[in-house]
XYZ file of C-alpha atoms in Angstrom:
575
model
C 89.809 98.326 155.044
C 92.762 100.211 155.270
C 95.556 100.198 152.835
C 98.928 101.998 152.193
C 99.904 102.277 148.613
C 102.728 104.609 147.500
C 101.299 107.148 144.907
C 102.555 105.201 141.490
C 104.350 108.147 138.665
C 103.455 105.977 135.731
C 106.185 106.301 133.046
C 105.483 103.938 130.648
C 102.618 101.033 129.954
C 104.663 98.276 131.169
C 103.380 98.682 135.059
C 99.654 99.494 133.713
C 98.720 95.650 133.898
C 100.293 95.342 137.476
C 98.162 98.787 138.974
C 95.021 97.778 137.198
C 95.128 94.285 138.520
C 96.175 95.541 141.960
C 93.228 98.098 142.189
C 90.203 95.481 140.844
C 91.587 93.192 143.985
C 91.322 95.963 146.334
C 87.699 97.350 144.971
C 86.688 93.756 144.666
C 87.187 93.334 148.697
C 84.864 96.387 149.144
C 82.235 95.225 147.188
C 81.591 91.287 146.812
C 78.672 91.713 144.940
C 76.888 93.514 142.498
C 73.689 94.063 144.392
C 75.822 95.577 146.937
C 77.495 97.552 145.164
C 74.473 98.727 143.199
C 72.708 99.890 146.554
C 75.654 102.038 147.310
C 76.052 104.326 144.754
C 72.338 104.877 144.526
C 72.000 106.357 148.008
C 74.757 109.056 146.596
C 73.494 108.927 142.961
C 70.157 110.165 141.451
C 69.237 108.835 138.108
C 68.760 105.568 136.728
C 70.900 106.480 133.457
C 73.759 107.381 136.100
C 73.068 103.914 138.209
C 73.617 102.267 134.871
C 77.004 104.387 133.614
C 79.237 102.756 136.794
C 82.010 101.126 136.610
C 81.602 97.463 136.475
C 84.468 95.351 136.103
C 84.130 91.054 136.917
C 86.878 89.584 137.902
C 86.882 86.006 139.266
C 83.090 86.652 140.203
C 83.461 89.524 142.042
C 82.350 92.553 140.823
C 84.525 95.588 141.443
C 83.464 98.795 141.609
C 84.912 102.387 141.031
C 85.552 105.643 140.128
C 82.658 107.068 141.446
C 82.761 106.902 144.636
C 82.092 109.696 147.513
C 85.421 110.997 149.494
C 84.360 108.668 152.318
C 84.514 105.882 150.457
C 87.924 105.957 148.038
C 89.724 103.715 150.544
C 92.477 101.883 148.500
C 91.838 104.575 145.562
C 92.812 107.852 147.239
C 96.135 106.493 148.214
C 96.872 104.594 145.193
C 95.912 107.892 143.301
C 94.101 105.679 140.392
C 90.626 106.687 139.248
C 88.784 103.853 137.101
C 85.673 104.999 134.778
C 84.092 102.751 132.633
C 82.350 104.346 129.668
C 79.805 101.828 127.929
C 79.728 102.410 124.045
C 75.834 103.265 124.509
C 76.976 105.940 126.731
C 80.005 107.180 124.241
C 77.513 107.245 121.281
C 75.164 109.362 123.357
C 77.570 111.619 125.498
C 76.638 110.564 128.323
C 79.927 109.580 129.675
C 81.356 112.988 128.636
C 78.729 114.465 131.000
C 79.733 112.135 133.929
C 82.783 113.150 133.422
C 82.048 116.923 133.525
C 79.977 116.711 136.876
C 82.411 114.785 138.339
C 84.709 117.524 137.624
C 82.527 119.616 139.460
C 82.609 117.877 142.945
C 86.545 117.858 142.355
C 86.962 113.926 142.541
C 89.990 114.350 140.936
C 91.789 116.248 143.101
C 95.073 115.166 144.067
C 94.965 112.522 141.522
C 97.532 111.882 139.195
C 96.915 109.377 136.694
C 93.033 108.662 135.499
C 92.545 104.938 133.968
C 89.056 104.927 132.062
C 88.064 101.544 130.663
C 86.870 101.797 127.182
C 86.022 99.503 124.229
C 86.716 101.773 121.439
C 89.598 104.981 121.108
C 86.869 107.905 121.723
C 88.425 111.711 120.616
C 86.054 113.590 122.805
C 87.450 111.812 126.230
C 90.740 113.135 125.178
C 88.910 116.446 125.124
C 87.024 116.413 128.369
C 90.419 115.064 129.841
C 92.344 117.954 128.667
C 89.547 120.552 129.921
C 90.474 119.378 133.298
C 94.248 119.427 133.369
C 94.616 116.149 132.036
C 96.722 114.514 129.068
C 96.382 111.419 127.226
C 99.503 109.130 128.120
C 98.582 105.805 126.307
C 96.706 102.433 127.158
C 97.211 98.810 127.771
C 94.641 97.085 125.102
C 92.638 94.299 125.090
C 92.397 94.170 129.505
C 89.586 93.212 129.985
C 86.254 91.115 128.475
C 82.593 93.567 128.949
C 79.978 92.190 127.748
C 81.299 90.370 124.919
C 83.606 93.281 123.873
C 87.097 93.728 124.429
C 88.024 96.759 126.458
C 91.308 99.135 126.983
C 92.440 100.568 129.988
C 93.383 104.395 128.897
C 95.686 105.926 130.889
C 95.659 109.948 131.776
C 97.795 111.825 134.360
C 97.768 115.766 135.199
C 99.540 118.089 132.788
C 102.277 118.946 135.121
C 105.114 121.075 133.526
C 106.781 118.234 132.482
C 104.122 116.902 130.748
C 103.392 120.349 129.465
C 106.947 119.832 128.239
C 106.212 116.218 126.854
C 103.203 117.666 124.857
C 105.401 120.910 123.793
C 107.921 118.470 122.212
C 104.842 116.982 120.392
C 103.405 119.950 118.874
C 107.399 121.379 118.060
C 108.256 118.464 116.490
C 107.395 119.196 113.034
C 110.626 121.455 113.123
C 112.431 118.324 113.758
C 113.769 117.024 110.514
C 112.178 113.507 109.058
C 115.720 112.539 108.274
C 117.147 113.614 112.088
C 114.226 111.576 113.497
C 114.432 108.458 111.743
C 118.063 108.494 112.043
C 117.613 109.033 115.832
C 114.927 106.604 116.419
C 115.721 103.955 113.687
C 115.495 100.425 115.236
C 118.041 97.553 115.004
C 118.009 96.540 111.195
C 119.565 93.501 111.520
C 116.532 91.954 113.006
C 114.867 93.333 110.339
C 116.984 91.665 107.926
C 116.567 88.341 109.090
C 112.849 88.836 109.272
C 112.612 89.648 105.909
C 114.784 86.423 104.878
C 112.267 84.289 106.793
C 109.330 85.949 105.539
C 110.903 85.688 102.151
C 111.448 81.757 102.358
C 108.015 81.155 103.993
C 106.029 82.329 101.134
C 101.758 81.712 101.279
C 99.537 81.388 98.749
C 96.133 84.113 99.456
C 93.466 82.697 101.980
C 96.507 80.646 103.607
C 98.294 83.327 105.364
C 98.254 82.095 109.004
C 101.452 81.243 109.180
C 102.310 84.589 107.786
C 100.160 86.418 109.929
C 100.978 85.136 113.094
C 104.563 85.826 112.430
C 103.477 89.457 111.598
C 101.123 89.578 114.960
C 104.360 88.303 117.155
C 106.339 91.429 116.099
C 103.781 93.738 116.789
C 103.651 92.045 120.509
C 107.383 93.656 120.722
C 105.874 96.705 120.603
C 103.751 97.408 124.419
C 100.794 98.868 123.697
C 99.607 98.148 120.491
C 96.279 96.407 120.054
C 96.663 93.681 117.368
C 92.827 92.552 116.115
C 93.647 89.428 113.901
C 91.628 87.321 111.516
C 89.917 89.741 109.471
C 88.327 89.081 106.418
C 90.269 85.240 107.013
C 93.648 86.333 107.897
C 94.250 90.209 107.748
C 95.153 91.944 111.096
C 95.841 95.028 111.847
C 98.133 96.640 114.527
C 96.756 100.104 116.182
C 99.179 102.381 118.044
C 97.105 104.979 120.219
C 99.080 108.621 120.222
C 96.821 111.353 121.613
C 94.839 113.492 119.701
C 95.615 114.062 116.111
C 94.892 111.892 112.522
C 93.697 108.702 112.228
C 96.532 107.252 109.531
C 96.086 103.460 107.761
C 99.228 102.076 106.350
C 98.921 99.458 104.754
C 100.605 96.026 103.706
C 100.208 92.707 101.773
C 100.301 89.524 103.306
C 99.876 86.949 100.092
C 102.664 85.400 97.940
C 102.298 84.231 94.162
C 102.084 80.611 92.261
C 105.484 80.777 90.578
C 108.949 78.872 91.042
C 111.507 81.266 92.235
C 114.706 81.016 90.684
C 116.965 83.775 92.194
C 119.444 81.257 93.322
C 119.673 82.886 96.784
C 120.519 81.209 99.614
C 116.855 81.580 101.286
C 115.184 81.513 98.249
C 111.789 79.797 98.640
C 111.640 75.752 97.595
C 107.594 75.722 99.019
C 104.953 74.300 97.688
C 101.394 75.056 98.756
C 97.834 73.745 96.916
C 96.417 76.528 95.355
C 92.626 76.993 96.183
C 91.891 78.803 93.074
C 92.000 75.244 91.036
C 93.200 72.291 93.612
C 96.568 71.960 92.069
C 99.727 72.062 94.128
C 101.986 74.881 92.977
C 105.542 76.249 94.087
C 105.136 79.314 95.870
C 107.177 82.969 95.835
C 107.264 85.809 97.226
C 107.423 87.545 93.703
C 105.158 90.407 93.927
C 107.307 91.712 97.343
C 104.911 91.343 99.338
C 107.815 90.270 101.947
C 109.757 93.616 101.778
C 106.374 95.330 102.156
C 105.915 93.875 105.503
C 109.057 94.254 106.654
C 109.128 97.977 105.713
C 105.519 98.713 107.484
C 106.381 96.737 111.009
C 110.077 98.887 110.623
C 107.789 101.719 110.223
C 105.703 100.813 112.942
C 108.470 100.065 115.595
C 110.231 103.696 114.468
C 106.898 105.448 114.883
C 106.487 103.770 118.485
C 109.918 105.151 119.500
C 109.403 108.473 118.048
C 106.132 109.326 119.458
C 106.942 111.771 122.164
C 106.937 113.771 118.936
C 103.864 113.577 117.028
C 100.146 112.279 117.815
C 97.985 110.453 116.366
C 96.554 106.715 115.757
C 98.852 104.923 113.460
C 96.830 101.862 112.546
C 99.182 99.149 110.434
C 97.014 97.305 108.585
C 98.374 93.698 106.983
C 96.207 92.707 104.032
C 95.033 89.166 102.560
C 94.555 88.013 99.348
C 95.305 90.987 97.954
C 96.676 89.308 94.460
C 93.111 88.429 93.492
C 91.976 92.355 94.260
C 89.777 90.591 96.825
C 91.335 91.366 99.870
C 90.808 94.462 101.133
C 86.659 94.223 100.593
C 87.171 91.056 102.401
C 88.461 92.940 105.549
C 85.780 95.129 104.635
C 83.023 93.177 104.379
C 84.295 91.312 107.479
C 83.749 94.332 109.888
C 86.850 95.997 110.054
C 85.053 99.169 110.621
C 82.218 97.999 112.439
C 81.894 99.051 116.057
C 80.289 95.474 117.088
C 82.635 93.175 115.456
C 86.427 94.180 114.645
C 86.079 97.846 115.600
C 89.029 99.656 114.040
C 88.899 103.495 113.948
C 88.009 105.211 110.908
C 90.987 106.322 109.404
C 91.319 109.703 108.029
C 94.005 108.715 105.461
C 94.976 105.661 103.749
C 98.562 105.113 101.903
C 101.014 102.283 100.726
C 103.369 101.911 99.054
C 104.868 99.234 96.394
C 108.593 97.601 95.553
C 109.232 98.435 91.508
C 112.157 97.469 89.750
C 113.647 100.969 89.876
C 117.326 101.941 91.234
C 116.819 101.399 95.502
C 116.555 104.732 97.459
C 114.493 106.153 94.216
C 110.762 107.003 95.329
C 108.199 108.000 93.366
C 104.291 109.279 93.085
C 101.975 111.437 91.433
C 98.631 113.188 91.924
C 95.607 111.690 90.257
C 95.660 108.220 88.510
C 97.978 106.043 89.798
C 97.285 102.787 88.670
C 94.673 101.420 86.531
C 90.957 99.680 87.098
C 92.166 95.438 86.115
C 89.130 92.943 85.885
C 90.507 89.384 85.259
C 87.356 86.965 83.442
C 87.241 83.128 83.358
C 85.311 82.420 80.261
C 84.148 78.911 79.052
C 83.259 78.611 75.672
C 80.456 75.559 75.049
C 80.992 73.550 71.370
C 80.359 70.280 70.399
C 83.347 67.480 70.649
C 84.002 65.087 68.172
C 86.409 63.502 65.814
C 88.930 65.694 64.246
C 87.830 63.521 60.871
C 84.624 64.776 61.050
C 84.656 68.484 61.715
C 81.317 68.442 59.722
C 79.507 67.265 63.263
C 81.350 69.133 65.356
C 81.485 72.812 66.804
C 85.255 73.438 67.217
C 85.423 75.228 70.591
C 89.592 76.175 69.737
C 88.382 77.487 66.329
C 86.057 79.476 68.223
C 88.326 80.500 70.842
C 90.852 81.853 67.900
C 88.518 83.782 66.827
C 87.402 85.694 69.983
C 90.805 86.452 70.853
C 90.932 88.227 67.589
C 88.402 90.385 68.192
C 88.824 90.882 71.911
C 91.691 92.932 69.991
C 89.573 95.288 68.116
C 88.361 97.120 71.626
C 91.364 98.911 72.623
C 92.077 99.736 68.746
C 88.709 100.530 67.765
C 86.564 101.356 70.200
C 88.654 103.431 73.059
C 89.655 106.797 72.356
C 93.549 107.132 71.276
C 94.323 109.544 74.471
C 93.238 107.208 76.649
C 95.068 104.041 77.610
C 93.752 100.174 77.851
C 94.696 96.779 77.880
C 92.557 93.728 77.077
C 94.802 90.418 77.212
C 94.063 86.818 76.704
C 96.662 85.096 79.121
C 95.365 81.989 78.848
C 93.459 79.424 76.342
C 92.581 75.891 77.597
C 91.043 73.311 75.299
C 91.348 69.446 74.791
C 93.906 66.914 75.823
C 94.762 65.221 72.626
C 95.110 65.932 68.595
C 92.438 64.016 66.875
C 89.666 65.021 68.765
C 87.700 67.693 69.090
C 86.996 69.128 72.599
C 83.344 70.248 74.345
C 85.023 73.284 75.458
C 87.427 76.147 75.348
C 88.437 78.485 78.753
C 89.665 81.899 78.424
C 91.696 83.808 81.162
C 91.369 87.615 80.487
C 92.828 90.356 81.958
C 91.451 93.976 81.111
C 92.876 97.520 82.264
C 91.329 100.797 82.296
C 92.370 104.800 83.837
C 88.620 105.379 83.837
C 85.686 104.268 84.738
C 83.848 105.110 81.544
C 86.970 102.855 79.351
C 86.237 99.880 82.146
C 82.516 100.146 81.875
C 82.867 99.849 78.004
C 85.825 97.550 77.918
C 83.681 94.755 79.910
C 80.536 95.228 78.095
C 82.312 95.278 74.763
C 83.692 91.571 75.852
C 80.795 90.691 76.792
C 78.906 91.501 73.639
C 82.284 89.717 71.225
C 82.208 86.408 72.795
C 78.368 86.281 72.969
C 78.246 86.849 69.412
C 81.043 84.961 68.367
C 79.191 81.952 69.990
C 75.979 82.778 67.874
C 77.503 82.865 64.711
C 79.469 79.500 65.046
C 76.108 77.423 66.313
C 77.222 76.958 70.367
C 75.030 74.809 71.887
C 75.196 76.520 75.006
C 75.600 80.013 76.342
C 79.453 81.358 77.345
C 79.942 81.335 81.256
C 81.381 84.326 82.620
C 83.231 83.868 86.016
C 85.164 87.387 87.505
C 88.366 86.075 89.276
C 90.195 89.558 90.226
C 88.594 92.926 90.256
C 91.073 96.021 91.142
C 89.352 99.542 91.805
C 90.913 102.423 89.977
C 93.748 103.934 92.056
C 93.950 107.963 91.980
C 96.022 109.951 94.481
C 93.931 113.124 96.253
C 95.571 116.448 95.248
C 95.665 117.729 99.058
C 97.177 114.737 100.387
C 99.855 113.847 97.815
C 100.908 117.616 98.372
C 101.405 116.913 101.789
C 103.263 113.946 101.804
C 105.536 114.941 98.899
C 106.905 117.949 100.198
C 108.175 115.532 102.881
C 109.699 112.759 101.054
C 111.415 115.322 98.989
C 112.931 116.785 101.856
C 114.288 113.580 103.094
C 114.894 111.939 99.368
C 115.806 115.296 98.082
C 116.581 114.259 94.007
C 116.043 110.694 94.385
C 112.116 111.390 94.825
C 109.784 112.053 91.212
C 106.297 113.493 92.255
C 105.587 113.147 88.402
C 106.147 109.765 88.025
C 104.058 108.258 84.856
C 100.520 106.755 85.221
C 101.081 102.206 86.121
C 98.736 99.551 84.242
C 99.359 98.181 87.032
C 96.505 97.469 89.616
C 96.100 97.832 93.577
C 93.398 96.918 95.838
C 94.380 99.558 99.176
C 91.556 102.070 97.252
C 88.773 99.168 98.418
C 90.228 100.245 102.318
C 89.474 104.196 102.099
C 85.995 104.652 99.949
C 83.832 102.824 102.740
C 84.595 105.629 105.088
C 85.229 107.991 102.388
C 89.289 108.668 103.275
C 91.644 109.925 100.780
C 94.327 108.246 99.365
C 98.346 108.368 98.707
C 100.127 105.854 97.209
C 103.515 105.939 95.722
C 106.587 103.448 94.576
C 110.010 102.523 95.758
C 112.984 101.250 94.316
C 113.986 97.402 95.028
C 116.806 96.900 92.685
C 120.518 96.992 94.319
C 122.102 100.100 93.180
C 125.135 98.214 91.910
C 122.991 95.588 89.506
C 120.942 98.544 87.647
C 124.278 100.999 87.785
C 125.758 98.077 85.955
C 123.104 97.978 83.660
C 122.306 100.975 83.391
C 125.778 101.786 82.057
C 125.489 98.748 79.514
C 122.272 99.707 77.961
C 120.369 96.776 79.330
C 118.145 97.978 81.983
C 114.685 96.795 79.811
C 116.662 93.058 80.138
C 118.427 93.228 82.991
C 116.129 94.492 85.107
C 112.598 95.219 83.954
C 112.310 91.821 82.671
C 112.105 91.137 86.124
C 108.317 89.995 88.274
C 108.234 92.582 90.585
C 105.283 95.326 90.093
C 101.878 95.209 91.332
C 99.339 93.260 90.407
């Protein structure tokens, strides 16, 4: 079959989809079948393991084959230039494709060839290597091409290191002289799009575990962006957004999908009037973005778009990672738990750092961080307390669940006072007591919502045990005829910034923030989930916060002494 192809000079990903389809037609008419095809390449060669590492690509019931084969046989593929290698996970795990590759090398297949597509099914740092031992450089990849075996596969693209792609990789490895403030400002995307998207996100608020709307608005803007491979509905609806760059660090940001039960009342003109039934307790509930969860969004897909037009200058695998349920503390182990990391099911790389960020009510344009503890260890407790109802006129037969109640929350008290050391810091709070309907009678029951905060793992341990032990005892002594229920409804890791990392990243926001950034900001009660993300694959962490207040409003204040009501007062901090 003869064919006469122009050799294609790839410059971006958008024509990837086009060649690849183009070549599996043309291999496909060589080889109908797989039996065929099969036959073939073992008369050239030896080796079962070999036989089995081919290319094998259906399409429409035809099996196309390539990559491999002799000079005499590269028909459509030594004019169009392309080389197609598909490396089976197996094979990846065990090397063997990495060999292939090298004796391949050795016959000088790719000679003359200028761009190299291997099909893959997970980002694999030592093809990059074997690539660049033989003249070649990573360019990028199309995700998501193709269905093997169950798995979804990317089409990698390579092309020969010609001076100026010696030039294109020189820019990479010179761009850390480049400025972070001359390379925003020269790649910064259209903010007004921005703006509206965080208006809509804003005044489309969802309650955690019902983030689909959410998420799919947050997987269309990633679609903008060619070439990153979107892997939705993890751990329900998390997703995550991974931006192949070449060789270099594997980097998780990270943001929060959920909104909070509570009625907003800014009195802007997108302010949120939704109303969604939360799952936690069946009761429909008015529904806000109050935690800003919605500026955290929009701030990691801005970040992702300006990292995608700025990445002739640095490499890596950004991997933007969008978070459910993360007001419960629950989120992040769900994505977890789900296989986010798993080869077999969601497959995301391992990342070798993890950060976030959070909105505080500081003055905007002020960032902050520290090293070490950054936020506290929060475990939130639903605890029902068992009496005996009656009539309020007869006590006497009775055990009085709210007089029982009191007197726990009294001596939930005594922990932080009495039993935690003065230098430390702790918080036990009763938010909530529920008990009865009416005045004359005596309810069966009593539920507590508690919320307790620790900077240390020994304070938590003791903290929750010492809760334990009050309200079991407090039960004793007033005669319950039942045993308290304990129910955990949040549980928040502690959060502590690594030394090496923080040092890293803060020399760089101070030399774009300059005064406006604090790397000695103060220790948070606050709590934060993201830490659940980096211990299963044992990455460290940076996490800092950012201001969200308009610089007018808290100069205002500021000026009249009233920042603590003014501004503070306000719900925006983590959990």
């Amino acid at each position: 079959m003869e064919v006469s192809y122009r050799r294609p000079h790839i410059q971006d990903l958008d024509r990837l989809a086009e060649i690849y389809n183009h070549a599996v037609r043309e291999t496909a008419a060589t080889f109908d079948t797989e039996e065929k095809a099969t036959d073939h390449f073992r008369s050239f060669i030896p080796g079962d393991d070999l036989n089995r590492m081919l290319v094998a690509e259906v399409h429409h019931d035809l099996v196309a084959y390539a990559g491999t084969c002799p000079f005499s046989h590269r028909k459509a593929y030594s004019q169009l230039a392309e080389l197609m290698i598909y490396v089976h996970p197996a094979w990846q795990r065990r090397g063997i494709g990495s060999a292939l590759l090298s004796e391949i090398h050795k016959t000088d297949f790719f000679r003359g060839l200028h761009t190299v597509l291997v099909l893959i099914n997970k980002d694999e740092i030592y093809l990059h290597r074997v690539f660049e031992k033989i003249g070649y450089i990573y360019k990028g990849e199309m995700t998501e091409v193709a269905v093997k075996f169950g798995r979804r596969h990317s089409l990698v693209i390579y092309q020969q290191n010609t001076s100026e792609s010696q030039a294109h990789s020189q820019a990479k490895r010179t761009s850390s002289s480049m400025s972070i403030t001359r390379l925003v400002g020269s790649h910064r995307p259209d903010l007004s799009y921005y703006h509206d998207l965080y208006r809509t996100i804003h005044q489309n608020p969802e309650l955690g575990r019902q983030e689909h709307e959410t998420a799919d608005l947050v997987a269309n803007c990633l679609r903008r962006l060619v070439g990153v491979c979107i892997k939705p509905a993890i751990g329900g609806h998390g997703l995550v957004g991974i931006l192949h760059n070449g060789i270099g660090p594997k980097v998780l940001l990270r943001a929060e999908l959920d909104a909070l039960p509570v009625m907003e009342q800014t009195g802007w003109d997108f302010a949120s009037v939704k109303r969604m039934t939360d799952l936690t307790d069946g009761i429909a509930k008015p529904v806000m973005h109050a935690c800003g969860h919605d500026l955290h969004m929009t701030a990691l897909l801005l970040a992702t778009e300006t990292l995608y037009a700025c990445r002739a200058h640095w490499q890596g695998t950004l991997i933007a990672l969008f978070q459910p349920n993360e007001e419960t503390g629950r989120g992040a182990q769900e994505m977890v738990d789900d296989g986010l990391y798993d080869p077999m099911k969601h497959d995301v790389p391992h990342p070798d750092f993890v950060l976030g960020g959070h909105s505080m009510p500081m003055r905007a344009g002020r960032v902050s961080t520290r090293i070490g503890v950054f936020n506290s260890a929060a475990d939130s407790l639903r605890v029902t307390l068992y009496g005996r109802g009656g009539h309020s006129a007869r006590p006497h037969t009775a055990v009085d669940p709210v007089l029982l109640a009191s007197g726990v929350v009294v001596k939930l008290q005594t922990i932080v006072s009495r039993q935690i050391n003065p230098l430390d810091s702790a918080v036990v709070t009763v938010g909530s007591i529920k008990a009865g309907h009416t005045a004359n009678v005596i309810s069966d029951r009593a539920v507590l919502m508690i919320d307790t905060r620790a900077l240390s793992e020994d304070s938590r341990s003791r903290i929750l045990s010492s809760v334990d032990q009050i309200i079991r005892a407090e039960c004793v002594a007033m005669g319950c005829p039942k045993e308290p229920f304990f129910e955990a409804t949040s549980s928040f890791p502690l959060l502590e910034n690594d030394p090496g990392l923080t040092g890293v990243v803060s020399k760089a926001l101070r030399s774009h923030f300059h005064e406006a950034f604090d790397c000695e900001a103060a220790i948070s009660m606050g709590a934060e989930d993201m830490a659940n993300l980096a211990r299963p694959v044992g990455a460290p962490c940076f996490f800092w916060t950012f201001g969200c207040i308009d610089t007018k409003i808290w100069d205002a204040a500021e000026a009249a002494g009233n920042l603590l009501t003014d501004v503070h007062g306000e719900l925006n901090s983590s959990s």
